[in-house]
Amino acid sequence: MKIVKAPNYVTLTQLPVKLFCIFASLFFFTPVFSNNVNIKESYKDCVAKINDDTLYVENAYILYKWKLNNGEIIPLSIYDKKGKTSQNFSNANSGCILESENNKFLGNKKIRIYKKDKDYKSPAALEIEIINEYQLLSLKRIIRIFPNTPALTFDYSLSYTDLKDINPANLKQLNYQFKDIHWDYSFIEFRDMTDINDNLVFKSHLMPYNQQIKQKGNLAFAKNKNNGFSFFILKEAPNTTSQVNFPGYDFVVSNNSLYIPLSGIEKTNSFNEFIPAYSITFGISDKQTNGRIALRNYLRNSAPDFGKDREMILLNTWGDRGGEEVVNEKFVLAEIKRASQLGITHFQIDAGWQQGNFNKNNFEGDLSQIEKSESELWTLSKERFPNGLKRTVDYAKKMNVILGLWFNPNGNRNFILWEKDAQILIDFYKKYGIKYFKIDGVSLINKESAINFQAMLDRVKQETDGDVFFNLDLTAQIRGGQFSYRYAGNLFMENRYTDWSNYYPFHTLRNAWMLSEFYPAENLQVEFLNNWRNKDKYNQEDKFAPFNYSFEYLFATTMACQPLAWFEASNLPSEADYLKDTIEKYKKVQYDFHNGIILPIGNEPNGCSWTGFQSISQENQDEGYFLIYRENNNSDNHNINSFIAPETNIKLTCICGNGKDQNIKSDGYGNIKFELDKPNSFVLYKYEIGK
């Protein structure tokens, strides 16, 4: 086997489709396999090496070993360096099974170890590339490990013509045979399409017997009940049935095995190149939070650091249902002024700024007609913005508000116009400095559409040096779920409206709270509405109707995430002005609060509970924040579980809300007694341990 070191690596969607084959041909060659190979590459605490017939990949947290077996790598063991526990495997087959009667393994084509430089998708990492040949396809695997991260990721890509002679049920991306038979599993299934879904997280728990059990979910947690070795597996894919060629399940487990079926690949390959399947990440669980902090560390360390560019209190007027008709220069300038008065940091012009009528745009005809129609559609409306956009941009800067735009990519013919759409956004960035774009209306119905849509995102990121930040709408259709495009920006979580009496503050808080156990809350946009509007649309006896909450409390339900002001600010009554004081206090700590690991504490929000979030500082774990809510209940105080050790002295400094500075002590279980003197109230505390 010939081993190649390379300084960098470019993935499929980092290149235009036509260039990819040229790129691939430069690297593909047929080496001779040899068991007498020794090579080592390192980056920071990451090390990858081949000693004879064994591949080792490790960092400060994890040591993973495989037997090379002529390139068909077989898992040997995984060692948890912090927990000092290990798991040995008894695989007779490789860790990824593509071989069948019609598709025999022919041999290894290439193995190389290299440092992947930082780019718009992720920080720098150490990578191992393995390309194997079969009769009917080629498999490329990238094993990726980041510094100081308790996990490693497997990227899978297949080159093939069609899979008609292969039984998809026999294809396995990840395949483990355990020597131990006592395992405890939890599976987490997620939902998006929030226009029809309001329950977004589903958990299941099992201890399997000797029969294989099929489970759905993007995430699994497992624990060996003999030695305590614990791990998580994240399938970085759309949610369940939104996946391409979904077999009906994500995991198959028994008491001594686990495998993940291959999905994300169409039966026919029309690209004549390597097509990516869904990535799989294997991580070592931390004992303190049963893997939640370990998962969060991976999600953070494997994505770009947006820094303070991530932080926003964003105003989007669509929540008041004015729609496209109200959008014009006069309206936008008034909204920017009102946003500035409230301390709001960003203003996004939703549908209506464009020249064409999107709902009536004609997508019929040949490609040249479609391209012409697309260009005309996304020209700035001269009627609504007679002075162009520069006056609006300049005014926003003057008012210390950052301007963003709404955009709906053309999905016609599986996003065939992705390059044109990318250029439209790039031009707005270069001409006006606009770098925040809400991406809406996407439907990724097959692999080609998913590849082209991602190519659009990637092109914009490349041409702007990663400066553009996307708000990805997850409210309808097939749009990638929580994990597909983590590098691109944040997630616009849901549409709720008082006009249709479907906005209930505790529902919104509940969705954020449940997702935050597994997904970074700071990467979610969560809305609060004008609760003076549409009081008559609700049952006046409904104690959960938004008019029964203060405007300040509605804002507070979004603080763990990125607050989305989902209303026309100029429609607010003057009494809303008091919110500015809370917003200004929040903005002073917003970045620091979001820079910690935010996890849910207390009870699940149900309108009547005590609930909240804890942000654990990663720079100093003796510091952090508590965001506590007393919902509609009769108790002035409550013991809330926390991630602080028992019998610990804690100094609480009130940032905003109904609390006061105080010194307290956690009880023998790590619970903390919080006090709030009225229902539907909140407090945001900075805490320091041992003070």
GROMACS .gro file of N, CA, C and O in nm, residues 197-236:
model
  160
  197ASN      N    1  -4.507   2.047   1.271
  197ASN     CA    2  -4.458   1.977   1.390
  197ASN      C    3  -4.429   2.076   1.503
  197ASN      O    4  -4.365   2.179   1.481
  198ASP      N    5  -4.474   2.042   1.624
  198ASP     CA    6  -4.443   2.123   1.740
  198ASP      C    7  -4.380   2.039   1.851
  198ASP      O    8  -4.352   2.088   1.959
  199ASN      N    9  -4.356   1.912   1.824
  199ASN     CA   10  -4.279   1.824   1.912
  199ASN      C   11  -4.158   1.782   1.831
  199ASN      O   12  -4.169   1.705   1.734
  200LEU      N   13  -4.042   1.830   1.871
  200LEU     CA   14  -3.924   1.821   1.785
  200LEU      C   15  -3.820   1.721   1.833
  200LEU      O   16  -3.723   1.696   1.760
  201VAL      N   17  -3.836   1.664   1.951
  201VAL     CA   18  -3.738   1.571   2.007
  201VAL      C   19  -3.813   1.450   2.064
  201VAL      O   20  -3.905   1.467   2.145
  202PHE      N   21  -3.772   1.331   2.022
  202PHE     CA   22  -3.832   1.207   2.071
  202PHE      C   23  -3.720   1.115   2.120
  202PHE      O   24  -3.622   1.092   2.049
  203LYS      N   25  -3.736   1.063   2.240
  203LYS     CA   26  -3.635   0.977   2.301
  203LYS      C   27  -3.690   0.835   2.318
  203LYS      O   28  -3.806   0.816   2.349
  204SER      N   29  -3.603   0.738   2.296
  204SER     CA   30  -3.638   0.599   2.325
  204SER      C   31  -3.521   0.533   2.396
  204SER      O   32  -3.405   0.569   2.374
  205HIS      N   33  -3.550   0.436   2.479
  205HIS     CA   34  -3.449   0.370   2.560
  205HIS      C   35  -3.469   0.219   2.551
  205HIS      O   36  -3.582   0.170   2.553
  206LEU      N   37  -3.358   0.144   2.540
  206LEU     CA   38  -3.371  -0.001   2.537
  206LEU      C   39  -3.240  -0.067   2.579
  206LEU      O   40  -3.132  -0.008   2.569
  207MET      N   41  -3.252  -0.190   2.624
  207MET     CA   42  -3.139  -0.278   2.648
  207MET      C   43  -3.164  -0.402   2.562
  207MET      O   44  -3.246  -0.487   2.597
  208PRO      N   45  -3.098  -0.412   2.447
  208PRO     CA   46  -3.133  -0.516   2.350
  208PRO      C   47  -3.095  -0.656   2.396
  208PRO      O   48  -3.003  -0.675   2.476
  209TYR      N   49  -3.169  -0.752   2.341
  209TYR     CA   50  -3.140  -0.894   2.363
  209TYR      C   51  -3.068  -0.944   2.238
  209TYR      O   52  -3.004  -0.868   2.167
  210ASN      N   53  -3.079  -1.071   2.206
  210ASN     CA   54  -2.999  -1.124   2.096
  210ASN      C   55  -3.059  -1.102   1.958
  210ASN      O   56  -2.995  -1.128   1.857
  211GLN      N   57  -3.183  -1.052   1.951
  211GLN     CA   58  -3.243  -1.022   1.823
  211GLN      C   59  -3.212  -0.877   1.784
  211GLN      O   60  -3.212  -0.787   1.868
  212GLN      N   61  -3.187  -0.854   1.656
  212GLN     CA   62  -3.158  -0.720   1.610
  212GLN      C   63  -3.284  -0.633   1.614
  212GLN      O   64  -3.392  -0.677   1.578
  213ILE      N   65  -3.265  -0.509   1.660
  213ILE     CA   66  -3.375  -0.413   1.672
  213ILE      C   67  -3.341  -0.290   1.589
  213ILE      O   68  -3.230  -0.237   1.598
  214LYS      N   69  -3.436  -0.245   1.509
  214LYS     CA   70  -3.416  -0.129   1.423
  214LYS      C   71  -3.469  -0.004   1.493
  214LYS      O   72  -3.579  -0.006   1.548
  215GLN      N   73  -3.390   0.103   1.487
  215GLN     CA   74  -3.425   0.227   1.554
  215GLN      C   75  -3.405   0.347   1.463
  215GLN      O   76  -3.311   0.350   1.384
  216LYS      N   77  -3.493   0.447   1.476
  216LYS     CA   78  -3.477   0.572   1.405
  216LYS      C   79  -3.408   0.674   1.495
  216LYS      O   80  -3.420   0.669   1.617
  217GLY      N   81  -3.339   0.769   1.432
  217GLY     CA   82  -3.280   0.878   1.508
  217GLY      C   83  -3.147   0.922   1.450
  217GLY      O   84  -3.075   0.842   1.390
  218ASN      N   85  -3.115   1.049   1.468
  218ASN     CA   86  -2.984   1.099   1.428
  218ASN      C   87  -2.877   1.075   1.534
  218ASN      O   88  -2.759   1.094   1.507
  219LEU      N   89  -2.919   1.033   1.652
  219LEU     CA   90  -2.825   1.030   1.764
  219LEU      C   91  -2.852   0.909   1.852
  219LEU      O   92  -2.967   0.875   1.880
  220ALA      N   93  -2.743   0.842   1.893
  220ALA     CA   94  -2.752   0.730   1.985
  220ALA      C   95  -2.648   0.747   2.096
  220ALA      O   96  -2.535   0.790   2.071
  221PHE      N   97  -2.688   0.716   2.219
  221PHE     CA   98  -2.597   0.708   2.333
  221PHE      C   99  -2.595   0.564   2.381
  221PHE      O  100  -2.701   0.500   2.391
  222ALA      N  101  -2.475   0.513   2.413
  222ALA     CA  102  -2.464   0.374   2.458
  222ALA      C  103  -2.368   0.365   2.576
  222ALA      O  104  -2.272   0.443   2.586
  223LYS      N  105  -2.398   0.270   2.666
  223LYS     CA  106  -2.311   0.248   2.783
  223LYS      C  107  -2.294   0.099   2.806
  223LYS      O  108  -2.392   0.024   2.809
  224ASN      N  109  -2.169   0.058   2.821
  224ASN     CA  110  -2.136  -0.079   2.859
  224ASN      C  111  -2.160  -0.094   3.008
  224ASN      O  112  -2.098  -0.027   3.090
  225LYS      N  113  -2.253  -0.181   3.045
  225LYS     CA  114  -2.292  -0.191   3.186
  225LYS      C  115  -2.190  -0.265   3.270
  225LYS      O  116  -2.198  -0.263   3.393
  226ASN      N  117  -2.092  -0.328   3.207
  226ASN     CA  118  -1.987  -0.395   3.283
  226ASN      C  119  -1.876  -0.300   3.324
  226ASN      O  120  -1.841  -0.291   3.443
  227ASN      N  121  -1.819  -0.228   3.228
  227ASN     CA  122  -1.704  -0.143   3.262
  227ASN      C  123  -1.732   0.006   3.251
  227ASN      O  124  -1.644   0.088   3.276
  228GLY      N  125  -1.856   0.045   3.212
  228GLY     CA  126  -1.892   0.186   3.206
  228GLY      C  127  -1.848   0.258   3.081
  228GLY      O  128  -1.873   0.379   3.068
  229PHE      N  129  -1.782   0.189   2.987
  229PHE     CA  130  -1.742   0.255   2.862
  229PHE      C  131  -1.866   0.309   2.792
  229PHE      O  132  -1.963   0.237   2.769
  230SER      N  133  -1.862   0.438   2.758
  230SER     CA  134  -1.980   0.503   2.703
  230SER      C  135  -1.943   0.579   2.576
  230SER      O  136  -1.833   0.636   2.566
  231PHE      N  137  -2.034   0.580   2.482
  231PHE     CA  138  -2.008   0.651   2.358
  231PHE      C  139  -2.138   0.708   2.301
  231PHE      O  140  -2.248   0.669   2.342
  232PHE      N  141  -2.122   0.802   2.208
  232PHE     CA  142  -2.236   0.849   2.130
  232PHE      C  143  -2.203   0.835   1.982
  232PHE      O  144  -2.086   0.838   1.941
  233ILE      N  145  -2.306   0.821   1.902
  233ILE     CA  146  -2.292   0.820   1.756
  233ILE      C  147  -2.391   0.921   1.699
  233ILE      O  148  -2.510   0.915   1.729
  234LEU      N  149  -2.339   1.012   1.619
  234LEU     CA  150  -2.421   1.114   1.555
  234LEU      C  151  -2.423   1.089   1.405
  234LEU      O  152  -2.317   1.082   1.341
  235LYS      N  153  -2.542   1.075   1.350
  235LYS     CA  154  -2.559   1.065   1.205
  235LYS      C  155  -2.590   1.205   1.154
  235LYS      O  156  -2.697   1.259   1.178
  236GLU      N  157  -2.493   1.264   1.083
  236GLU     CA  158  -2.506   1.403   1.041
  236GLU      C  159  -2.581   1.408   0.908
  236GLU      O  160  -2.523   1.422   0.801
   0.00000   0.00000   0.00000
